[in-house]
Every structure is written in C-alpha cells, then in structure tokens.
CSV table of C-alpha atoms in Angstrom, one decimal:
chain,number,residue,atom,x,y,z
A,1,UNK,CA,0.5,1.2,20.2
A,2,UNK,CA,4.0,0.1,20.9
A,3,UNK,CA,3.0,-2.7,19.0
A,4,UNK,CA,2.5,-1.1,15.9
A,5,UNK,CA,6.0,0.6,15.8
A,6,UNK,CA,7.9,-2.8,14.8
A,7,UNK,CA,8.1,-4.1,11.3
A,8,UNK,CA,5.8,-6.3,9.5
A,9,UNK,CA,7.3,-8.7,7.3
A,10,UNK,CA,6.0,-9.7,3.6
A,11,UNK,CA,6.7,-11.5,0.7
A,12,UNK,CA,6.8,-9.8,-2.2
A,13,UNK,CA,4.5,-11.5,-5.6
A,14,UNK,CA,3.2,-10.6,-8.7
A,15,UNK,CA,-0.1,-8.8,-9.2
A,16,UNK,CA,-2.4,-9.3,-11.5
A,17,UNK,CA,-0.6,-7.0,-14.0
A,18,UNK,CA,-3.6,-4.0,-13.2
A,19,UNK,CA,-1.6,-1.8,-10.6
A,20,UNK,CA,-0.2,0.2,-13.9
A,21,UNK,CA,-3.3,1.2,-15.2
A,22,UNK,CA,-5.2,1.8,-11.5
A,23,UNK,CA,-2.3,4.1,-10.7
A,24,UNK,CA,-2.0,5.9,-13.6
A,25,UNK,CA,-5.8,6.6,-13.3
A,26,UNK,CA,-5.5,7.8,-9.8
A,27,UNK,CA,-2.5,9.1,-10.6
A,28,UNK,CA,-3.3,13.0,-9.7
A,29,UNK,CA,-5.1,12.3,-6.6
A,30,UNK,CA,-2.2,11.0,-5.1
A,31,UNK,CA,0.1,14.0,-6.3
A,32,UNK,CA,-2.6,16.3,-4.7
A,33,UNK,CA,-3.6,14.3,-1.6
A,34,UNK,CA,-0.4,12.1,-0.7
A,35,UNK,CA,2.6,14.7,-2.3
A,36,UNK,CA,4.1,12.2,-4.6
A,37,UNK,CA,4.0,11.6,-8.3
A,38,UNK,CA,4.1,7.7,-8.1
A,39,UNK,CA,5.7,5.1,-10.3
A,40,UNK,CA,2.5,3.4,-12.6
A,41,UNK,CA,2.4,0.5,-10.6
A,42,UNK,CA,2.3,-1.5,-7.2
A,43,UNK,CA,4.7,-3.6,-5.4
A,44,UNK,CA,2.5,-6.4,-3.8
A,45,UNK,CA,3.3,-8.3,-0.9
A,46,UNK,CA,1.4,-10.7,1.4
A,47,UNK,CA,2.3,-10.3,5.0
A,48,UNK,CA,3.3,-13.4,6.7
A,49,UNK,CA,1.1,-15.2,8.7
A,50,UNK,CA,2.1,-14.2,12.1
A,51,UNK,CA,1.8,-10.5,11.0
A,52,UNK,CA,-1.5,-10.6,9.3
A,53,UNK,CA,-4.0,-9.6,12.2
A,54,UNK,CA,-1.6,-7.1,13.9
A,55,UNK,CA,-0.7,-5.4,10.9
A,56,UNK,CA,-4.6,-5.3,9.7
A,57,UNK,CA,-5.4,-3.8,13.7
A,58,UNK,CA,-2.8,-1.1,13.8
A,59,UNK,CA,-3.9,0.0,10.5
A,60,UNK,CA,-7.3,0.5,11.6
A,61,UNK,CA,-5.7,2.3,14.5
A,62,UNK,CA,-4.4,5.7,12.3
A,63,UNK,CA,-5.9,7.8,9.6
A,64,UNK,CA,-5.5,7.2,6.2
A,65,UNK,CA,-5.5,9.5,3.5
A,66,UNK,CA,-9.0,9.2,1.3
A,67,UNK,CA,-8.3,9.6,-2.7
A,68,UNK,CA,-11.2,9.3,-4.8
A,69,UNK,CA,-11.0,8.4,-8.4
A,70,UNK,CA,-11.5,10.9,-11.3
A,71,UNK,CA,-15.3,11.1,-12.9
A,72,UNK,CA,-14.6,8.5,-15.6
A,73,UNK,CA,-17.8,7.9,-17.4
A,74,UNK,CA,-19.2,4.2,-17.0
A,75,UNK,CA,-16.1,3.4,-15.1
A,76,UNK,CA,-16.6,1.0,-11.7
A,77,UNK,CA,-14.5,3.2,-9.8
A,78,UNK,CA,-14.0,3.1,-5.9
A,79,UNK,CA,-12.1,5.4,-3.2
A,80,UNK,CA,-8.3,4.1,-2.3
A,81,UNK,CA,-7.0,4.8,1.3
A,82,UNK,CA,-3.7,5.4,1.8
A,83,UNK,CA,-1.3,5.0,4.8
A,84,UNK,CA,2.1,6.7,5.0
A,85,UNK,CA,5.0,3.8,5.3
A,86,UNK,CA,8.5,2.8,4.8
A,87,UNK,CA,9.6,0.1,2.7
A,88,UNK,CA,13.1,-1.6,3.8
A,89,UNK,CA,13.4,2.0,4.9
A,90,UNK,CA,11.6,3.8,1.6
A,91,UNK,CA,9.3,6.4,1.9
A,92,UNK,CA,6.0,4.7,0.6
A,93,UNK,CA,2.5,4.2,1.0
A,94,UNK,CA,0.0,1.4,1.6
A,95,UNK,CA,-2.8,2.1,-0.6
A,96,UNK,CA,-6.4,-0.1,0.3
A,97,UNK,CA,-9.0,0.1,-2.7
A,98,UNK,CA,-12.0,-0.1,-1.5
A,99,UNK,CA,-13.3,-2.3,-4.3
A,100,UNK,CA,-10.2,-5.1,-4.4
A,101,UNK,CA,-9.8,-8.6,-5.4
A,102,UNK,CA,-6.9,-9.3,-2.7
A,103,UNK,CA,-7.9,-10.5,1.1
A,104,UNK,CA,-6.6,-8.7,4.2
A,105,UNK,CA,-3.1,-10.5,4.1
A,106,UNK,CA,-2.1,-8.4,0.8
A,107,UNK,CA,0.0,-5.1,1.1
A,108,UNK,CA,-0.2,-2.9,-2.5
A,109,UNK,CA,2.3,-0.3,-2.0
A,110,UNK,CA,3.4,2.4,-4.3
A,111,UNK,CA,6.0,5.1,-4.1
A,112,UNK,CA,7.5,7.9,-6.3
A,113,UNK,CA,10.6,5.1,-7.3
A,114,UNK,CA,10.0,1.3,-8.6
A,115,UNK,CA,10.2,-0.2,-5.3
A,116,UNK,CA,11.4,-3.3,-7.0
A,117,UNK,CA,14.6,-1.9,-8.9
A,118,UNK,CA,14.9,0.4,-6.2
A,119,UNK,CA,15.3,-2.1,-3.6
A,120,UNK,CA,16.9,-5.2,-5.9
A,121,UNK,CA,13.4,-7.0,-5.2
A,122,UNK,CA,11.8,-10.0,-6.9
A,123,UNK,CA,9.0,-12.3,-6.4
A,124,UNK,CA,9.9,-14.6,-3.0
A,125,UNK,CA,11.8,-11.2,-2.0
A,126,UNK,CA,11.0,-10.5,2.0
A,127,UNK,CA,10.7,-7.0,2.8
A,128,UNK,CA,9.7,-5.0,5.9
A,129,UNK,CA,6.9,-2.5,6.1
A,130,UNK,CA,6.9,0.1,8.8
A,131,UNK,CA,3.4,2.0,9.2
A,132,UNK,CA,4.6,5.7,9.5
A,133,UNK,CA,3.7,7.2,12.7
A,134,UNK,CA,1.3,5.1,14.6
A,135,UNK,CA,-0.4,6.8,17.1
C-alpha cells in the first residue's frame, strides 16, 4: 500500500455551518473511542480530482474507528467512522457519517485544536492529508 503512504491534497471550504452541533453531540464518543476531546466543529476539504479515487481506496484499505451517536430521542442519528490522520502534519481524524450530505470527494476532519487557526487556513487554503498508518 505504498500508495497510500503519500499525501492527498484538498482544498479547504465552508460547511454547511452543522459540524458544531454534530460534534458536540458526538462529542464523548470520540473522547472514549478516538482519545481526544475535539474542537465543536470540522475543517472540510474536497480532495482534488486526481486524489479522489485513491484516497477513497486506501481508506477502504484500513480500519476505522466506529462511534455511535448518544440515544437522543426522535433524533435521525447515524454511526461516524473515523480514520487516524495528519493534517499539514496535525494529528487528526477523518471522520465519515454514515448518513452525510457530502459525495466521496469531501474530507470532514476534526481534531482536539481548530485546525483552521491552528494551521493559518481559509477557504481556497490547500492542505495535505496523510492517512495514519496504512497497512
């Protein structure tokens, strides 16, 4: 899977303004499965072309970590998998909802800093994501 060990480039955009309220809900899950107490909300990023399908294969290729949403009465909740990565060299993680509005070619990533300070990101920012560990 040498393949998989080289970064995937993405530009980063503006969400739909829900990543703050999706991570603060799932907020403990991802203390007690993934270690980290995240920042309430998610950097997006849509891979570049080129990187799309490789990016999508290698990820199929290792084991994510399965968080499952708190019992919220009448809530339309779904499991997120998440995938240990680096950001620019960050610690983060991809996270995949399994109910999602966003196609294959969008990366959600949180991490226990806001990436986007952290990193001097804005929207048209390119960043590189390294999948952590590809076996």
């Amino acid at each position: 899977m040498e393949e998989c060990r080289r970064p995937f480039r993405a530009v980063v955009f503006s969400g739909l303004g829900e990543g703050e309220f999706y991570v603060s809900i799932y907020s403990r899950g991802f203390r007690l499965k993934l270690g980290i107490t995240p920042y309430p909300g998610t950097l997006n990023a849509r891979l570049v072309e080129d990187d799309v399908r490789d990016f999508n294969d290698c990820l199929s290729r290792i084991r994510g970590v399965r968080v499952d949403p708190p019992p919220i009465p009448g809530a339309k909740l779904a499991p997120v998998i998440a995938y240990k990565a680096s950001v620019s060299g960050y610690p983060a993680w991809i996270v995949r909802p399994m109910i999602t509005v966003y196609k294959r070619d969008v990366v959600e990533l949180i991490a226990d800093v806001r990436l986007r300070d952290l990193l001097g990101l804005s929207d048209g920012s390119t960043i590189e994501i390294y999948l952590d560990d590809p076996r």
